[in-house]
Amino acid sequence: MNDEHRTPGDWDAIVIGSGMGGLTCAGYLAVTGHRVLVLEQAGVVGGNSHVFRRRSAYEFDAGVHYIGDCGPDGVLPSILRGLALEDRVTFRAMDPDGFDEVVLPGLRMLVPTGWDRYLDRLTGVLPQDKEGLREFVEVCSSVGAEMRWALLSAAGAEPAEMMRRTATMMAWGRRSLHHLFEHCALSADARTALAAQALNYGIGPEEATVGMHASVMDHYLRGAAYPVGGGQMLSASLVEAITGHGGTVRVRQRVERVLVEDGRVYGVLLDSGEELRAPVVVSNADYPRTVLELVGEEHFAPPIVKRARTAVMGHPLVVLYVGLDRELPGTGPNVWWHGGPVEDAFRELADGRFDSPQSVFISFASAKDPDTAAIRPPGHANFQVMALCPRPLDAWGAAAADPDGEGYRRDPAYLAEKERVTEAMLATAERALGPFRSHITHLELATPATQRRYTRSTGGSPFGLARWGGTGARPDTRTGVKGLYVVGQSTRYGSGITGAAVSGIACAGQITDRPLLPEVHGGAVLGDPRLLPERGAGWDPLHACGGRAPRGGSR
């Protein structure tokens, strides 16, 4: 840790929140010799990587649906390997000939690995757009590759080399995806096929930048995979790295305030009244909440406060969790279904309309991890139907719209809207998959209020910032307060599980003044496998993260 951070305290660093960003940062601080404490306000560690169980039969992922770039030199595998976790998390590769299925009216396409094969599939189903698709893919594949190079290899690069190696990113990275669609003169069907997986980052083509879209697509086109045992395997393994190297992880510990004096943090105040001291505080809360609620705007420069007040988050989600007493033959692990042009669907969301979802993502855990018995009983199906919804939560009732609302789950207005949306989601899912209602054994809807309750995210969005000042702008993990850092999906490192993990290792690198990500991507292993705890018979990743229900038990 830099000498500027070395002051007396209970801990060297306190991490608020246990999402992938917070756990990854804490893991790298722990393996580099720092006393680190992770505080999680919920009862289970993991943030959007946690799972929950129902009916002693089904295990559902909250946010891990699939992960890209999981080959030998992949980003997330490298981060885990650097913590000596390579043998503790196994990624099961999804079909390289079609890990995603895109379905539009009159068009069906399997998305393969590799930009060249992806372009071949696109031009095969959209021959009238061949030239525009070729230019679009050329731009996005170049931007994706350049962004990955900059992330992994640019430490110490000369400015001239940086400019030479990232020319396409400089030209296109911060323009809107809609701008690139227009430039390539693409049809509505081509635009919808290209932006079909926009739910991976939670905003539409007019808000998403080319850089955001390209980096996400490049991530998956390098090969999609799913962690064997479910998303909780990621957070459970990171907890083992933290605690094995002397750190501490606590659940049901809500931070009320980050303590600041003379422009420097000195600890946190819990809602119990307990004060904990540390010269470094890392917030895994989103950026607006960190600035306006946890720290206080009086400690930031006016431009930062203005950005926090006017920030726009990604769209929130509704998620329908479904268990069936049979499999659905012929259905791939991921289906992206669109009933019409994707840009029209996002304009409806911007106008606050959500009568019936016109675009859904359907993800089958039972197809991606068929050998993990906890996911579903033999012969059953376990899947999720996900749709973006308007940002204002007013439609869910006053209690749900209130950021401090606690009693929304019993509010009649909330229950009525939840019932209406459940029926609308079912109707759309059956349009995509065919009839299945008579086989339902479990049905449960999670709303933006659910997301906010478990992760305390602004607006109930799981995607982080959509707008922070100018187009494409996102903050780094450093802040204007000495010793205060922010990690997670609101930072410039991107969305999703891998983006959040990258923010965590980048933050730890800034705190320790080391290029940690290039180090571990180059093969360095900083963790000591001998310090990791044994996994005995019946080891349960959810139990290891604070969850009380054993596999096969109720929650």
Coordinates of C-alpha atoms in Angstrom, one line a residue:
M1 CA 0.0 0.0 0.0
N2 CA 1.3 3.5 -0.8
D3 CA 2.9 5.3 2.1
E4 CA 0.2 8.1 1.8
H5 CA -2.3 5.5 3.1
R6 CA -0.3 4.3 6.1
T7 CA -2.1 5.6 9.1
P8 CA -3.2 3.8 12.3
G9 CA -6.5 2.0 12.1
D10 CA -8.4 -1.1 12.8
W11 CA -7.8 -2.2 9.1
D12 CA -5.6 -1.3 6.2
A13 CA -8.7 -1.1 4.0
I14 CA -12.5 -1.5 4.3
V15 CA -14.6 -2.5 1.4
I16 CA -18.3 -1.6 1.4
G17 CA -20.3 -4.3 -0.5
S18 CA -19.4 -7.7 -1.8
G19 CA -20.2 -7.6 -5.5
M20 CA -17.5 -8.8 -7.9
G21 CA -15.8 -5.5 -7.8
G22 CA -15.6 -5.3 -4.0
L23 CA -14.5 -9.0 -3.6
T24 CA -11.9 -8.9 -6.3
C25 CA -10.4 -5.7 -4.9
A26 CA -10.4 -7.2 -1.4
G27 CA -8.8 -10.4 -2.7
Y28 CA -5.9 -8.6 -4.2
L29 CA -5.4 -6.4 -1.2
A30 CA -5.4 -9.5 1.0
V31 CA -2.9 -11.4 -1.1
T32 CA -0.6 -8.4 -1.2
G33 CA -0.4 -8.3 2.6
H34 CA -3.1 -5.9 3.7
R35 CA -5.6 -6.2 6.5
V36 CA -8.9 -6.0 4.7
L37 CA -12.5 -6.0 5.9
V38 CA -15.5 -6.6 3.6
L39 CA -18.9 -5.4 4.9
E40 CA -22.0 -6.7 3.2
Q41 CA -25.4 -5.3 4.1
A42 CA -27.4 -8.3 2.9
G43 CA -27.3 -11.8 4.4
V44 CA -25.4 -13.4 1.6
V45 CA -22.1 -12.4 0.0
G46 CA -22.0 -11.9 -3.8
G47 CA -24.1 -9.0 -5.0
N48 CA -25.4 -9.9 -8.4
S49 CA -23.4 -13.1 -8.4
H50 CA -25.4 -14.7 -5.6
V51 CA -27.9 -17.4 -6.0
F52 CA -31.2 -18.3 -4.1
R53 CA -33.1 -21.5 -3.7
R54 CA -36.7 -22.4 -3.8
R55 CA -38.9 -25.4 -2.9
S56 CA -35.9 -27.5 -2.0
A57 CA -35.6 -28.1 -5.7
Y58 CA -34.4 -25.1 -7.7
E59 CA -31.4 -22.8 -7.5
F60 CA -31.6 -19.5 -9.4
D61 CA -28.8 -17.1 -10.4
A62 CA -29.4 -13.5 -9.6
G63 CA -27.1 -12.1 -12.2
V64 CA -24.6 -14.7 -13.6
H65 CA -26.1 -15.9 -16.9
Y66 CA -22.9 -16.5 -18.9
I67 CA -19.4 -15.1 -19.1
G68 CA -17.2 -14.4 -22.1
D69 CA -13.4 -14.5 -22.7
C70 CA -12.9 -17.6 -20.6
G71 CA -10.1 -19.2 -22.6
P72 CA -6.6 -19.8 -21.2
D73 CA -5.7 -16.1 -21.6
G74 CA -9.2 -14.9 -20.7
V75 CA -9.5 -11.9 -18.4
L76 CA -11.6 -13.4 -15.7
P77 CA -9.7 -16.7 -15.6
S78 CA -6.5 -14.7 -15.3
I79 CA -7.9 -12.6 -12.4
L80 CA -8.9 -15.8 -10.6
R81 CA -5.6 -17.5 -11.3
G82 CA -3.7 -14.6 -9.8
L83 CA -5.5 -15.3 -6.5
A84 CA -4.6 -19.0 -6.7
L85 CA -8.2 -19.9 -7.5
E86 CA -7.7 -21.5 -10.9
D87 CA -8.6 -24.9 -9.7
R88 CA -11.6 -23.7 -7.7
V89 CA -13.7 -22.3 -10.4
T90 CA -14.3 -24.3 -13.6
F91 CA -15.9 -22.8 -16.6
R92 CA -18.1 -25.0 -18.9
A93 CA -17.8 -23.8 -22.4
M94 CA -21.0 -23.1 -24.3
D95 CA -21.5 -24.2 -27.9
P96 CA -19.0 -22.3 -30.0
D97 CA -21.3 -22.8 -33.0
G98 CA -24.2 -21.0 -31.3
F99 CA -24.0 -19.8 -27.7
D100 CA -26.8 -17.3 -28.3
E101 CA -29.9 -17.6 -30.4
V102 CA -31.3 -14.4 -31.8
V103 CA -35.0 -14.5 -32.9
L104 CA -36.8 -11.7 -34.8
P105 CA -39.9 -11.9 -36.8
G106 CA -38.9 -13.9 -39.8
L107 CA -35.3 -14.2 -38.7
R108 CA -33.4 -16.8 -36.5
M109 CA -29.7 -16.8 -36.1
L110 CA -27.2 -18.7 -33.9
V111 CA -24.3 -16.5 -32.7
P112 CA -20.9 -18.3 -33.0
T113 CA -17.6 -17.5 -31.5
G114 CA -15.3 -15.3 -33.6
W115 CA -16.0 -12.0 -35.4
D116 CA -15.5 -13.5 -38.8
R117 CA -18.0 -16.3 -38.2
Y118 CA -20.4 -13.8 -36.6
L119 CA -20.2 -11.7 -39.8
D120 CA -20.8 -14.7 -42.0
R121 CA -24.0 -15.5 -39.9
L122 CA -25.2 -12.0 -40.1
T123 CA -24.8 -11.6 -43.9
G124 CA -26.3 -15.1 -44.4
V125 CA -29.6 -14.0 -42.8
L126 CA -29.4 -10.3 -43.9
P127 CA -27.9 -10.4 -47.4
Q128 CA -29.4 -7.0 -48.3
D129 CA -27.3 -5.4 -45.5
K130 CA -24.1 -7.1 -46.5
E131 CA -21.9 -4.1 -47.1
G132 CA -23.1 -2.2 -44.0
L133 CA -22.7 -5.2 -41.8
R134 CA -19.2 -5.7 -43.0
E135 CA -18.3 -2.1 -42.1
F136 CA -20.1 -2.3 -38.8
V137 CA -18.2 -5.5 -37.8
E138 CA -14.9 -4.1 -39.0
V139 CA -15.3 -1.1 -36.7
C140 CA -16.6 -3.0 -33.7
S141 CA -14.0 -5.9 -33.9
S142 CA -11.2 -3.3 -34.1
V143 CA -12.6 -1.3 -31.2
G144 CA -13.0 -4.4 -29.1
A145 CA -9.5 -5.6 -29.8
E146 CA -8.0 -2.2 -29.1
M147 CA -9.8 -1.8 -25.9
R148 CA -8.7 -5.2 -24.7
W149 CA -5.1 -4.4 -25.6
A150 CA -5.3 -1.1 -23.7
L151 CA -6.7 -2.9 -20.7
L152 CA -4.1 -5.7 -20.6
S153 CA -1.0 -4.3 -22.2
A154 CA -0.9 -0.5 -22.2
A155 CA 0.8 -0.1 -18.8
G156 CA 3.9 2.0 -19.5
A157 CA 3.2 2.4 -23.2
E158 CA 4.4 5.6 -24.9
P159 CA 1.6 8.1 -25.9
A160 CA 2.5 7.7 -29.6
E161 CA 2.2 3.9 -29.4
M162 CA -1.1 4.2 -27.5
M163 CA -2.5 6.4 -30.3
R164 CA -1.3 4.1 -33.0
R165 CA -2.7 1.0 -31.3
T166 CA -6.1 2.5 -30.5
A167 CA -6.9 4.6 -33.6
T168 CA -10.3 3.1 -34.2
M169 CA -11.2 3.3 -30.6
M170 CA -10.3 7.0 -30.6
A171 CA -12.4 7.6 -33.7
W172 CA -15.5 5.6 -32.7
G173 CA -15.4 4.5 -29.1
R174 CA -17.4 7.3 -27.6
R175 CA -19.9 7.8 -30.4
S176 CA -23.4 6.3 -30.0
L177 CA -24.2 2.9 -31.4
H178 CA -27.1 4.6 -33.2
H179 CA -24.6 6.8 -34.9
L180 CA -22.7 3.8 -36.2
F181 CA -26.0 2.2 -37.4
E182 CA -26.7 5.4 -39.4
H183 CA -23.2 5.6 -40.8
C184 CA -23.5 2.0 -42.1
A185 CA -27.0 2.6 -43.4
L186 CA -28.4 -0.5 -41.8
S187 CA -32.0 -1.7 -41.9
A188 CA -34.2 -2.1 -38.9
D189 CA -33.8 -5.9 -38.9
A190 CA -30.0 -5.5 -39.1
R191 CA -30.0 -3.0 -36.2
T192 CA -32.1 -5.3 -34.1
A193 CA -29.9 -8.4 -34.8
L194 CA -26.8 -6.4 -33.9
A195 CA -28.2 -4.9 -30.7
A196 CA -30.2 -8.0 -29.8
Q197 CA -28.0 -8.6 -26.7
A198 CA -28.3 -5.0 -25.4
L199 CA -29.8 -6.4 -22.2
N200 CA -26.2 -7.4 -21.4
Y201 CA -25.5 -3.7 -20.7
G202 CA -29.0 -2.3 -20.1
I203 CA -29.3 0.6 -22.5
G204 CA -30.3 1.1 -26.1
P205 CA -28.4 2.2 -29.2
E206 CA -29.1 5.9 -28.7
E207 CA -27.4 5.8 -25.2
A208 CA -24.9 3.0 -25.6
T209 CA -21.5 3.9 -27.1
V210 CA -19.7 1.9 -29.8
G211 CA -17.0 1.2 -27.2
M212 CA -19.5 -0.3 -24.7
H213 CA -21.2 -2.4 -27.4
A214 CA -17.9 -3.5 -29.0
S215 CA -16.2 -4.5 -25.7
V216 CA -19.2 -6.6 -24.6
M217 CA -19.6 -8.4 -28.0
D218 CA -15.8 -8.9 -28.2
H219 CA -15.9 -10.4 -24.7
Y220 CA -18.5 -13.0 -25.7
L221 CA -17.3 -13.7 -29.2
R222 CA -14.0 -14.8 -27.6
G223 CA -16.0 -17.8 -26.2
A224 CA -18.9 -17.9 -23.9
A225 CA -19.0 -20.1 -20.7
Y226 CA -20.8 -20.7 -17.5
P227 CA -19.2 -21.4 -14.0
V228 CA -19.9 -25.0 -13.1
G229 CA -22.0 -25.0 -9.9
G230 CA -23.5 -21.6 -10.6
G231 CA -22.6 -17.9 -10.0
Q232 CA -22.1 -18.4 -6.2
M233 CA -18.9 -20.4 -7.0
L234 CA -17.3 -17.1 -8.0
S235 CA -18.1 -15.2 -4.8
A236 CA -17.4 -18.2 -2.6
S237 CA -14.0 -18.7 -4.1
L238 CA -13.1 -15.0 -3.7
V239 CA -14.2 -15.2 -0.1
E240 CA -11.8 -18.1 0.4
A241 CA -8.9 -16.1 -1.1
I242 CA -9.7 -13.1 1.2
T243 CA -10.1 -15.0 4.4
G244 CA -7.3 -17.5 3.6
H245 CA -4.9 -14.5 3.3
G246 CA -6.0 -12.9 6.6
G247 CA -9.0 -10.8 5.5
T248 CA -12.4 -10.8 7.1
V249 CA -15.9 -10.8 5.4
R250 CA -19.0 -9.9 7.4
V251 CA -22.7 -10.1 6.3
R252 CA -25.6 -8.0 7.7
Q253 CA -23.3 -5.1 8.2
R254 CA -24.8 -1.9 6.7
V255 CA -22.6 1.1 6.4
E256 CA -24.4 4.3 7.3
R257 CA -21.6 6.7 6.4
V258 CA -18.0 6.9 5.2
L259 CA -16.1 9.1 7.6
V260 CA -14.1 11.9 6.1
E261 CA -11.9 14.6 7.7
D262 CA -9.8 17.2 6.0
G263 CA -10.4 15.7 2.6
R264 CA -9.3 12.2 3.7
V265 CA -11.3 9.1 4.7
Y266 CA -10.6 7.6 8.1
G267 CA -13.2 4.8 8.3
V268 CA -16.9 4.0 8.3
L269 CA -19.9 4.3 10.6
L270 CA -22.3 1.3 10.7
D271 CA -26.0 1.7 11.2
S272 CA -25.5 0.0 14.6
G273 CA -23.4 3.0 15.7
E274 CA -20.1 1.1 15.5
E275 CA -17.1 3.0 14.0
L276 CA -14.4 1.1 12.1
R277 CA -11.2 2.8 11.2
A278 CA -9.1 2.5 8.0
P279 CA -7.1 4.9 5.8
V280 CA -8.6 3.3 2.7
V281 CA -12.3 2.8 2.0
V282 CA -13.5 1.1 -1.2
S283 CA -17.1 1.5 -2.1
N284 CA -18.8 -1.2 -4.1
A285 CA -22.0 0.9 -4.1
D286 CA -22.8 2.8 -7.3
Y287 CA -21.2 6.2 -7.9
P288 CA -24.2 8.4 -7.3
R289 CA -25.1 6.6 -4.0
T290 CA -21.5 6.8 -2.9
V291 CA -21.2 10.5 -3.5
L292 CA -24.7 11.7 -2.3
E293 CA -25.5 9.2 0.5
L294 CA -22.5 7.4 1.9
V295 CA -19.9 10.2 1.8
G296 CA -21.8 13.4 1.3
E297 CA -21.6 15.9 -1.4
E298 CA -19.9 18.4 0.8
H299 CA -16.7 16.4 0.4
F300 CA -16.6 16.6 -3.4
A301 CA -15.9 19.2 -6.0
P302 CA -19.0 20.9 -7.5
P303 CA -18.6 19.2 -11.0
I304 CA -18.7 15.7 -9.3
V305 CA -21.7 16.6 -7.3
K306 CA -23.5 17.9 -10.4
R307 CA -22.7 14.7 -12.3
A308 CA -23.9 12.6 -9.3
R309 CA -27.2 14.5 -9.1
T310 CA -27.9 14.3 -12.9
A311 CA -26.5 10.8 -13.5
V312 CA -28.7 8.4 -15.4
M313 CA -28.5 4.7 -14.5
G314 CA -29.0 1.8 -16.9
H315 CA -32.6 0.5 -17.2
P316 CA -33.8 -1.7 -14.4
L317 CA -34.9 -5.3 -15.0
V318 CA -37.9 -7.5 -14.3
V319 CA -36.9 -11.2 -14.0
L320 CA -39.3 -14.1 -14.1
Y321 CA -37.9 -17.2 -12.5
V322 CA -39.5 -20.4 -13.8
G323 CA -39.3 -24.1 -12.9
L324 CA -41.0 -26.7 -15.1
D325 CA -41.6 -30.4 -14.5
R326 CA -40.1 -31.1 -18.0
E327 CA -37.4 -29.9 -20.3
L328 CA -38.2 -27.8 -23.4
P329 CA -36.8 -29.7 -26.4
G330 CA -35.0 -27.8 -29.0
T331 CA -34.3 -24.7 -26.8
G332 CA -30.7 -23.4 -26.6
P333 CA -29.2 -22.1 -23.3
N334 CA -29.7 -18.4 -24.3
V335 CA -32.6 -17.0 -26.4
W336 CA -32.8 -13.3 -27.3
W337 CA -36.3 -12.7 -28.6
H338 CA -37.5 -9.5 -30.2
G339 CA -41.0 -8.9 -31.4
G340 CA -40.1 -5.8 -33.4
P341 CA -37.3 -3.2 -34.0
V342 CA -35.0 -2.9 -31.0
E343 CA -34.8 0.9 -31.2
D344 CA -38.6 1.2 -31.1
A345 CA -38.6 -1.0 -27.9
F346 CA -36.1 1.4 -26.2
R347 CA -38.1 4.4 -27.2
E348 CA -41.1 2.9 -25.6
L349 CA -39.1 2.4 -22.4
A350 CA -37.9 6.0 -22.6
D351 CA -41.6 7.1 -22.8
G352 CA -42.4 5.1 -19.7
R353 CA -44.5 2.4 -21.6
F354 CA -44.3 -1.2 -20.5
D355 CA -47.6 -2.8 -21.4
S356 CA -46.0 -5.9 -22.6
P357 CA -42.3 -6.6 -23.1
Q358 CA -41.3 -6.5 -26.8
S359 CA -37.8 -7.8 -26.1
V360 CA -36.8 -10.6 -23.7
F361 CA -33.7 -12.6 -22.8
I362 CA -34.4 -16.2 -21.8
S363 CA -31.6 -18.1 -20.1
F364 CA -31.7 -21.8 -19.2
A365 CA -29.4 -22.6 -16.3
S366 CA -30.5 -26.3 -16.6
A367 CA -29.0 -26.3 -20.2
K368 CA -25.8 -24.5 -19.3
D369 CA -25.0 -26.5 -16.1
P370 CA -26.9 -29.8 -16.6
D371 CA -24.7 -31.8 -14.1
T372 CA -25.3 -29.6 -11.0
A373 CA -28.1 -31.3 -9.2
A374 CA -29.1 -28.3 -7.1
I375 CA -30.2 -26.4 -10.2
R376 CA -33.4 -28.5 -10.7
P377 CA -34.7 -32.0 -10.2
P378 CA -33.9 -34.6 -12.9
G379 CA -36.0 -34.0 -16.1
H380 CA -37.0 -30.5 -15.0
A381 CA -36.2 -27.1 -16.6
N382 CA -34.9 -24.0 -14.7
F383 CA -34.9 -20.8 -16.7
Q384 CA -35.3 -17.0 -16.4
V385 CA -37.1 -14.6 -18.6
M386 CA -35.7 -11.0 -18.4
A387 CA -36.9 -7.7 -19.7
L388 CA -35.8 -4.1 -19.3
C389 CA -38.4 -1.8 -17.9
P390 CA -38.8 2.0 -17.6
R391 CA -36.5 3.8 -15.2
P392 CA -39.1 5.6 -13.0
L393 CA -40.6 3.1 -10.5
D394 CA -43.9 5.0 -10.1
A395 CA -45.8 2.2 -11.9
W396 CA -44.9 -0.2 -9.1
G397 CA -46.6 2.0 -6.5
A398 CA -45.6 4.8 -4.2
A399 CA -43.9 2.5 -1.7
A400 CA -41.7 0.9 -4.4
A401 CA -40.9 4.3 -5.9
D402 CA -39.7 5.7 -2.6
P403 CA -35.9 5.0 -2.4
D404 CA -36.3 4.4 1.4
G405 CA -39.6 2.4 1.0
E406 CA -39.5 -0.8 3.1
G407 CA -43.1 -2.0 3.0
Y408 CA -43.5 -2.1 -0.8
R409 CA -43.9 -6.0 -0.8
R410 CA -47.3 -5.7 0.9
D411 CA -48.5 -2.6 -0.9
P412 CA -51.7 -3.4 -3.0
A413 CA -50.5 -1.2 -5.9
Y414 CA -47.2 -3.1 -6.0
L415 CA -48.8 -6.5 -5.8
A416 CA -51.3 -5.6 -8.6
E417 CA -48.5 -4.4 -10.9
K418 CA -46.4 -7.4 -10.1
E419 CA -49.4 -9.7 -11.0
R420 CA -49.9 -7.8 -14.3
V421 CA -46.3 -7.9 -15.3
T422 CA -46.0 -11.6 -14.4
E423 CA -48.8 -12.4 -16.8
A424 CA -47.3 -10.1 -19.5
M425 CA -43.9 -11.8 -19.1
L426 CA -45.5 -15.2 -19.3
A427 CA -47.4 -14.3 -22.5
T428 CA -44.2 -13.0 -24.2
A429 CA -42.2 -16.0 -23.1
E430 CA -44.8 -18.4 -24.6
R431 CA -44.6 -16.4 -27.8
A432 CA -40.9 -17.1 -27.8
L433 CA -40.9 -20.7 -26.5
G434 CA -44.3 -22.1 -27.2
P435 CA -46.8 -23.2 -24.5
F436 CA -45.4 -24.3 -21.1
R437 CA -47.8 -23.0 -18.4
S438 CA -49.3 -26.4 -17.7
H439 CA -45.9 -27.6 -16.6
I440 CA -45.0 -24.7 -14.2
T441 CA -43.8 -25.9 -10.8
H442 CA -42.3 -22.6 -9.6
L443 CA -43.0 -19.0 -10.8
E444 CA -41.6 -15.9 -9.2
L445 CA -41.1 -12.3 -10.3
A446 CA -38.2 -10.0 -9.2
T447 CA -38.8 -6.3 -9.8
P448 CA -36.5 -3.3 -9.7
A449 CA -37.5 -2.8 -6.0
T450 CA -36.2 -6.3 -5.4
Q451 CA -32.9 -5.4 -6.9
R452 CA -32.7 -2.2 -4.9
R453 CA -33.5 -4.0 -1.6
Y454 CA -30.7 -6.6 -2.1
T455 CA -28.0 -4.4 -3.5
R456 CA -29.2 -0.9 -2.7
S457 CA -28.6 0.2 -6.3
T458 CA -29.8 3.6 -7.4
G459 CA -33.2 3.2 -9.3
G460 CA -33.0 -0.6 -8.9
S461 CA -30.7 -1.0 -11.9
P462 CA -28.1 -3.8 -12.0
F463 CA -26.2 -2.1 -14.8
G464 CA -24.5 0.9 -13.2
L465 CA -24.2 4.3 -15.0
A466 CA -25.7 5.0 -18.4
R467 CA -24.7 8.6 -18.4
W468 CA -22.1 10.5 -16.3
G469 CA -21.6 13.9 -17.8
G470 CA -20.7 13.6 -21.5
T471 CA -21.6 10.7 -23.8
G472 CA -19.6 7.6 -22.9
A473 CA -18.0 9.2 -19.8
R474 CA -17.6 7.0 -16.7
P475 CA -15.5 7.7 -13.7
D476 CA -12.3 5.9 -12.7
T477 CA -12.0 4.1 -9.3
R478 CA -10.1 7.0 -7.8
T479 CA -12.1 9.9 -6.4
G480 CA -11.4 13.4 -5.2
V481 CA -11.3 12.3 -1.6
K482 CA -8.0 10.9 -0.4
G483 CA -8.2 7.2 0.4
L484 CA -11.7 6.8 -1.1
Y485 CA -12.2 4.5 -4.2
V486 CA -15.2 3.2 -6.0
V487 CA -15.5 -0.1 -7.8
G488 CA -18.2 -1.9 -9.8
Q489 CA -20.3 -1.4 -12.8
S490 CA -20.4 2.4 -12.5
T491 CA -16.7 2.7 -13.3
R492 CA -15.0 3.0 -16.7
Y493 CA -14.1 -0.7 -16.7
G494 CA -17.5 -1.8 -18.0
S495 CA -20.5 -3.8 -17.1
G496 CA -21.2 -7.4 -16.2
I497 CA -19.3 -9.8 -14.0
T498 CA -16.0 -9.4 -15.8
G499 CA -16.2 -5.7 -16.0
A500 CA -16.9 -5.4 -12.3
A501 CA -14.0 -7.8 -11.5
V502 CA -11.7 -5.7 -13.7
S503 CA -12.7 -2.6 -11.7
G504 CA -11.7 -4.4 -8.6
I505 CA -8.2 -5.5 -9.7
A506 CA -7.6 -2.1 -11.2
C507 CA -8.5 -0.4 -8.0
A508 CA -6.3 -2.7 -6.0
G509 CA -3.5 -1.9 -8.5
Q510 CA -4.0 1.9 -7.9
I511 CA -4.0 1.4 -4.1
T512 CA -0.8 -0.8 -4.2
D513 CA 0.8 1.2 -7.1
R514 CA 1.2 -2.0 -9.2
P515 CA -0.1 -3.0 -12.7
L516 CA -1.8 -6.0 -11.2
L517 CA -4.0 -7.0 -14.2
P518 CA -1.1 -7.0 -16.7
E519 CA 0.9 -9.0 -14.1
V520 CA -1.6 -11.7 -13.6
H521 CA -2.6 -11.9 -17.3
G522 CA 1.1 -12.5 -17.9
G523 CA 1.0 -15.5 -15.6
A524 CA 1.9 -14.1 -12.1
V525 CA 0.1 -15.9 -9.2
L526 CA 0.1 -13.7 -6.1
G527 CA -2.1 -15.8 -3.9
D528 CA -0.8 -18.8 -1.9
P529 CA -2.9 -21.9 -2.6
R530 CA -1.7 -23.5 0.7
L531 CA -3.6 -20.8 2.6
L532 CA -6.9 -21.6 1.0
P533 CA -9.4 -23.6 3.2
E534 CA -10.2 -27.2 2.4
R535 CA -13.5 -28.0 0.8
G536 CA -14.9 -31.0 2.6
A537 CA -17.7 -33.3 1.6
G538 CA -20.9 -31.4 1.2
W539 CA -19.2 -28.1 0.8
D540 CA -21.8 -25.5 -0.3
P541 CA -20.8 -22.2 -2.0
L542 CA -24.0 -20.5 -0.7
H543 CA -23.3 -21.6 2.9
A544 CA -19.7 -20.4 2.5
C545 CA -21.1 -16.9 1.6
G546 CA -23.5 -16.6 4.6
G547 CA -26.5 -18.3 3.1
R548 CA -28.4 -20.6 5.5
A549 CA -29.9 -23.1 3.1
P550 CA -27.8 -26.2 2.2
R551 CA -28.1 -27.6 -1.3
G552 CA -31.4 -29.3 -1.5
G553 CA -32.8 -27.3 1.4
S554 CA -35.2 -24.4 1.5
R555 CA -34.2 -20.8 1.9

